[in-house]
């Protein structure tokens, strides 16, 4: 099986994209931007949400809450995939009832992770509205779920993989497309 | 990243590797948070049916398992020996096979005979979790003790843990000794000569005849419940005598060279193996153990329920990045 890795965004381009997304989130939240809860999905959505929250505070002067969600326990495929190595932290810092919540994830693909995240958030309370912000939308949805705020659309085939790398975890920021030729 | 799969059953810690034990402890960490939520429930084991099969009285362990099962959204049934077909003479395997014919997924078993959990595990397809079998093992108790030590001390490796009381007849002691040794702790035992197994030093365990010496050496004391039957069987002269010689008291702890962490698997005999001032004092982590017990049992049930590594491998090959 041949594997080739193609760069989609370098570190500078990722930073630029995050700048733009921060502004998009503030506009999306509108009147309810103050007190907004930005919830990153484990793993890399958490780092992206942190970066976005910093930008929103610095450049837009809006104080928001940051949360983290690990959706492992809400997956619908425990039987077939087996338990994940380690379940990450879930931390929702405030009561989300009647607040604006934006879910942040690195890549939107089938939509199943977002479905699980919506179910999990519902067990924490009833927000006024939930939005979805993703760095990359690669298409290929299996559920009727669409993002509200998108960094970049990438054309990726079913055998391909989109890797979002973040400096905190991976040592550098980048978006890469991994093609996997013939099985 | 591959996980050290546990296989079908959890029967004891003797058969697990250090890596598997650490994996269970790490998996328990996020489950602690679930019990702090307003809605203490996740849908992970929705549709799974778990039978708690208790051939021996136990309130604490059964309730802890039941909370763990319910917080994972499993459906649960409790079967207690008294008043069931077991009392009518049905044997263990017939009971389990009948339950299995009702399409259950897991059995949590407590039984007075050593080896009962393994005997059952070999004969049914369902996952089996040992909740205490005779004098053999009580793995989830030892796992929650390990988790509590790790929470309080920050690590298990190199920590000096002395288990005090009836070591000879205790499945809690046995599981703890295996788990502690595998994770690199130093292990001691302390109790009356009649209640210490002969040749235990061969495992690398230190033996203390006097509780004062144990307190001077240890970082952690795990004080076992003295089964009152032991006195009737003549192993110890009297409860008062036991307290006088082996009781973990505030006065004795005050002479310790460092602050000790005090564990007890419960239920306590206050004024026998431990005095109330210690049980309720600042060094006691006894209630923390109870809280951790639910997280550990959730982790074990979760890991066993999903433990089909061949499917996990296939999914990894075909699926690629998860989204």
JSON list of C-alpha atoms in Angstrom, two decimals, chain A residues 1 43 69-70 72-75 78-92 105-114 120 122-124 138 158 160-163 180, chain B residues 1-3 22-23 26-27 30-31 33-34 37-39 41-45 48 72 105 298 302-313 315-323:
[
{"chain": "A", "resi": 1, "resn": "UNK", "atom": "CA", "xyz": [0.00, 0.00, 0.00]},
{"chain": "A", "resi": 43, "resn": "UNK", "atom": "CA", "xyz": [-8.27, 15.51, 20.95]},
{"chain": "A", "resi": 69, "resn": "UNK", "atom": "CA", "xyz": [-15.57, 17.16, 25.49]},
{"chain": "A", "resi": 70, "resn": "UNK", "atom": "CA", "xyz": [-14.51, 13.57, 24.99]},
{"chain": "A", "resi": 72, "resn": "UNK", "atom": "CA", "xyz": [-15.84, 8.28, 23.47]},
{"chain": "A", "resi": 73, "resn": "UNK", "atom": "CA", "xyz": [-18.53, 7.19, 25.92]},
{"chain": "A", "resi": 74, "resn": "UNK", "atom": "CA", "xyz": [-21.24, 8.40, 23.52]},
{"chain": "A", "resi": 75, "resn": "UNK", "atom": "CA", "xyz": [-19.97, 6.59, 20.43]},
{"chain": "A", "resi": 78, "resn": "UNK", "atom": "CA", "xyz": [-18.00, 0.42, 20.97]},
{"chain": "A", "resi": 79, "resn": "UNK", "atom": "CA", "xyz": [-18.65, -3.17, 19.87]},
{"chain": "A", "resi": 80, "resn": "UNK", "atom": "CA", "xyz": [-16.87, -2.94, 16.54]},
{"chain": "A", "resi": 81, "resn": "UNK", "atom": "CA", "xyz": [-14.08, -0.52, 17.28]},
{"chain": "A", "resi": 82, "resn": "UNK", "atom": "CA", "xyz": [-13.33, -1.63, 20.82]},
{"chain": "A", "resi": 83, "resn": "UNK", "atom": "CA", "xyz": [-12.53, 0.77, 23.62]},
{"chain": "A", "resi": 84, "resn": "UNK", "atom": "CA", "xyz": [-10.32, 3.71, 22.77]},
{"chain": "A", "resi": 85, "resn": "UNK", "atom": "CA", "xyz": [-6.91, 3.51, 24.42]},
{"chain": "A", "resi": 86, "resn": "UNK", "atom": "CA", "xyz": [-7.67, 6.23, 26.94]},
{"chain": "A", "resi": 87, "resn": "UNK", "atom": "CA", "xyz": [-10.72, 8.39, 27.26]},
{"chain": "A", "resi": 88, "resn": "UNK", "atom": "CA", "xyz": [-9.75, 12.07, 27.42]},
{"chain": "A", "resi": 89, "resn": "UNK", "atom": "CA", "xyz": [-10.93, 14.72, 29.80]},
{"chain": "A", "resi": 90, "resn": "UNK", "atom": "CA", "xyz": [-14.43, 16.15, 29.68]},
{"chain": "A", "resi": 91, "resn": "UNK", "atom": "CA", "xyz": [-14.74, 19.53, 31.35]},
{"chain": "A", "resi": 92, "resn": "UNK", "atom": "CA", "xyz": [-17.67, 21.91, 30.98]},
{"chain": "A", "resi": 105, "resn": "UNK", "atom": "CA", "xyz": [-13.37, 20.23, 15.98]},
{"chain": "A", "resi": 106, "resn": "UNK", "atom": "CA", "xyz": [-10.44, 19.76, 13.64]},
{"chain": "A", "resi": 107, "resn": "UNK", "atom": "CA", "xyz": [-12.00, 17.77, 10.79]},
{"chain": "A", "resi": 108, "resn": "UNK", "atom": "CA", "xyz": [-15.65, 17.26, 9.89]},
{"chain": "A", "resi": 109, "resn": "UNK", "atom": "CA", "xyz": [-16.16, 13.98, 8.03]},
{"chain": "A", "resi": 110, "resn": "UNK", "atom": "CA", "xyz": [-19.06, 11.56, 8.63]},
{"chain": "A", "resi": 111, "resn": "UNK", "atom": "CA", "xyz": [-20.72, 13.75, 11.27]},
{"chain": "A", "resi": 112, "resn": "UNK", "atom": "CA", "xyz": [-20.90, 10.89, 13.79]},
{"chain": "A", "resi": 113, "resn": "UNK", "atom": "CA", "xyz": [-18.56, 12.59, 16.26]},
{"chain": "A", "resi": 114, "resn": "UNK", "atom": "CA", "xyz": [-20.71, 15.72, 16.18]},
{"chain": "A", "resi": 120, "resn": "UNK", "atom": "CA", "xyz": [-23.40, 14.50, 25.38]},
{"chain": "A", "resi": 122, "resn": "UNK", "atom": "CA", "xyz": [-27.71, 17.67, 25.97]},
{"chain": "A", "resi": 123, "resn": "UNK", "atom": "CA", "xyz": [-26.91, 15.75, 29.19]},
{"chain": "A", "resi": 124, "resn": "UNK", "atom": "CA", "xyz": [-25.18, 18.85, 30.57]},
{"chain": "A", "resi": 138, "resn": "UNK", "atom": "CA", "xyz": [-13.64, 17.13, 4.03]},
{"chain": "A", "resi": 158, "resn": "UNK", "atom": "CA", "xyz": [-12.98, 7.81, 1.11]},
{"chain": "A", "resi": 160, "resn": "UNK", "atom": "CA", "xyz": [-7.82, 9.48, 2.17]},
{"chain": "A", "resi": 161, "resn": "UNK", "atom": "CA", "xyz": [-7.14, 10.96, 5.56]},
{"chain": "A", "resi": 162, "resn": "UNK", "atom": "CA", "xyz": [-6.95, 14.60, 6.56]},
{"chain": "A", "resi": 163, "resn": "UNK", "atom": "CA", "xyz": [-4.47, 15.21, 9.37]},
{"chain": "A", "resi": 180, "resn": "UNK", "atom": "CA", "xyz": [-3.60, 5.85, 0.47]},
{"chain": "B", "resi": 1, "resn": "UNK", "atom": "CA", "xyz": [-1.58, 3.29, 19.72]},
{"chain": "B", "resi": 2, "resn": "UNK", "atom": "CA", "xyz": [-2.59, -0.22, 20.73]},
{"chain": "B", "resi": 3, "resn": "UNK", "atom": "CA", "xyz": [-4.28, -0.97, 24.01]},
{"chain": "B", "resi": 22, "resn": "UNK", "atom": "CA", "xyz": [-1.97, 0.70, 34.54]},
{"chain": "B", "resi": 23, "resn": "UNK", "atom": "CA", "xyz": [-4.30, 0.74, 31.55]},
{"chain": "B", "resi": 26, "resn": "UNK", "atom": "CA", "xyz": [-5.76, 5.29, 33.44]},
{"chain": "B", "resi": 27, "resn": "UNK", "atom": "CA", "xyz": [-9.13, 4.37, 31.95]},
{"chain": "B", "resi": 30, "resn": "UNK", "atom": "CA", "xyz": [-12.19, 10.08, 33.10]},
{"chain": "B", "resi": 31, "resn": "UNK", "atom": "CA", "xyz": [-14.95, 7.98, 34.68]},
{"chain": "B", "resi": 33, "resn": "UNK", "atom": "CA", "xyz": [-15.84, 12.99, 36.22]},
{"chain": "B", "resi": 34, "resn": "UNK", "atom": "CA", "xyz": [-19.02, 11.23, 35.04]},
{"chain": "B", "resi": 37, "resn": "UNK", "atom": "CA", "xyz": [-22.12, 15.49, 36.57]},
{"chain": "B", "resi": 38, "resn": "UNK", "atom": "CA", "xyz": [-25.67, 16.59, 37.27]},
{"chain": "B", "resi": 39, "resn": "UNK", "atom": "CA", "xyz": [-26.84, 13.73, 35.04]},
{"chain": "B", "resi": 41, "resn": "UNK", "atom": "CA", "xyz": [-25.01, 8.72, 33.15]},
{"chain": "B", "resi": 42, "resn": "UNK", "atom": "CA", "xyz": [-23.39, 8.04, 29.81]},
{"chain": "B", "resi": 43, "resn": "UNK", "atom": "CA", "xyz": [-24.90, 5.77, 27.13]},
{"chain": "B", "resi": 44, "resn": "UNK", "atom": "CA", "xyz": [-21.82, 3.60, 26.67]},
{"chain": "B", "resi": 45, "resn": "UNK", "atom": "CA", "xyz": [-23.31, 0.22, 27.62]},
{"chain": "B", "resi": 48, "resn": "UNK", "atom": "CA", "xyz": [-26.08, -4.53, 27.54]},
{"chain": "B", "resi": 72, "resn": "UNK", "atom": "CA", "xyz": [-22.96, 3.30, 31.95]},
{"chain": "B", "resi": 105, "resn": "UNK", "atom": "CA", "xyz": [-23.85, -10.02, 28.28]},
{"chain": "B", "resi": 298, "resn": "UNK", "atom": "CA", "xyz": [-17.01, 1.51, 35.24]},
{"chain": "B", "resi": 302, "resn": "UNK", "atom": "CA", "xyz": [-16.26, -0.61, 29.69]},
{"chain": "B", "resi": 303, "resn": "UNK", "atom": "CA", "xyz": [-13.02, -2.34, 28.75]},
{"chain": "B", "resi": 304, "resn": "UNK", "atom": "CA", "xyz": [-14.52, -5.84, 28.84]},
{"chain": "B", "resi": 305, "resn": "UNK", "atom": "CA", "xyz": [-17.62, -4.81, 26.86]},
{"chain": "B", "resi": 306, "resn": "UNK", "atom": "CA", "xyz": [-15.61, -3.44, 23.98]},
{"chain": "B", "resi": 307, "resn": "UNK", "atom": "CA", "xyz": [-12.87, -6.00, 24.08]},
{"chain": "B", "resi": 308, "resn": "UNK", "atom": "CA", "xyz": [-13.00, -7.40, 20.58]},
{"chain": "B", "resi": 309, "resn": "UNK", "atom": "CA", "xyz": [-9.49, -6.60, 19.39]},
{"chain": "B", "resi": 310, "resn": "UNK", "atom": "CA", "xyz": [-9.85, -8.38, 16.03]},
{"chain": "B", "resi": 311, "resn": "UNK", "atom": "CA", "xyz": [-12.69, -6.04, 15.08]},
{"chain": "B", "resi": 312, "resn": "UNK", "atom": "CA", "xyz": [-10.77, -3.05, 16.37]},
{"chain": "B", "resi": 313, "resn": "UNK", "atom": "CA", "xyz": [-7.84, -4.00, 14.13]},
{"chain": "B", "resi": 315, "resn": "UNK", "atom": "CA", "xyz": [-11.73, -1.03, 11.78]},
{"chain": "B", "resi": 316, "resn": "UNK", "atom": "CA", "xyz": [-8.35, 0.64, 12.07]},
{"chain": "B", "resi": 317, "resn": "UNK", "atom": "CA", "xyz": [-7.18, -0.81, 8.75]},
{"chain": "B", "resi": 318, "resn": "UNK", "atom": "CA", "xyz": [-10.30, 0.21, 6.86]},
{"chain": "B", "resi": 319, "resn": "UNK", "atom": "CA", "xyz": [-11.48, 3.38, 8.54]},
{"chain": "B", "resi": 320, "resn": "UNK", "atom": "CA", "xyz": [-8.55, 5.72, 8.80]},
{"chain": "B", "resi": 321, "resn": "UNK", "atom": "CA", "xyz": [-8.96, 8.94, 10.70]},
{"chain": "B", "resi": 322, "resn": "UNK", "atom": "CA", "xyz": [-11.96, 9.15, 12.78]},
{"chain": "B", "resi": 323, "resn": "UNK", "atom": "CA", "xyz": [-14.27, 12.03, 12.28]}
]
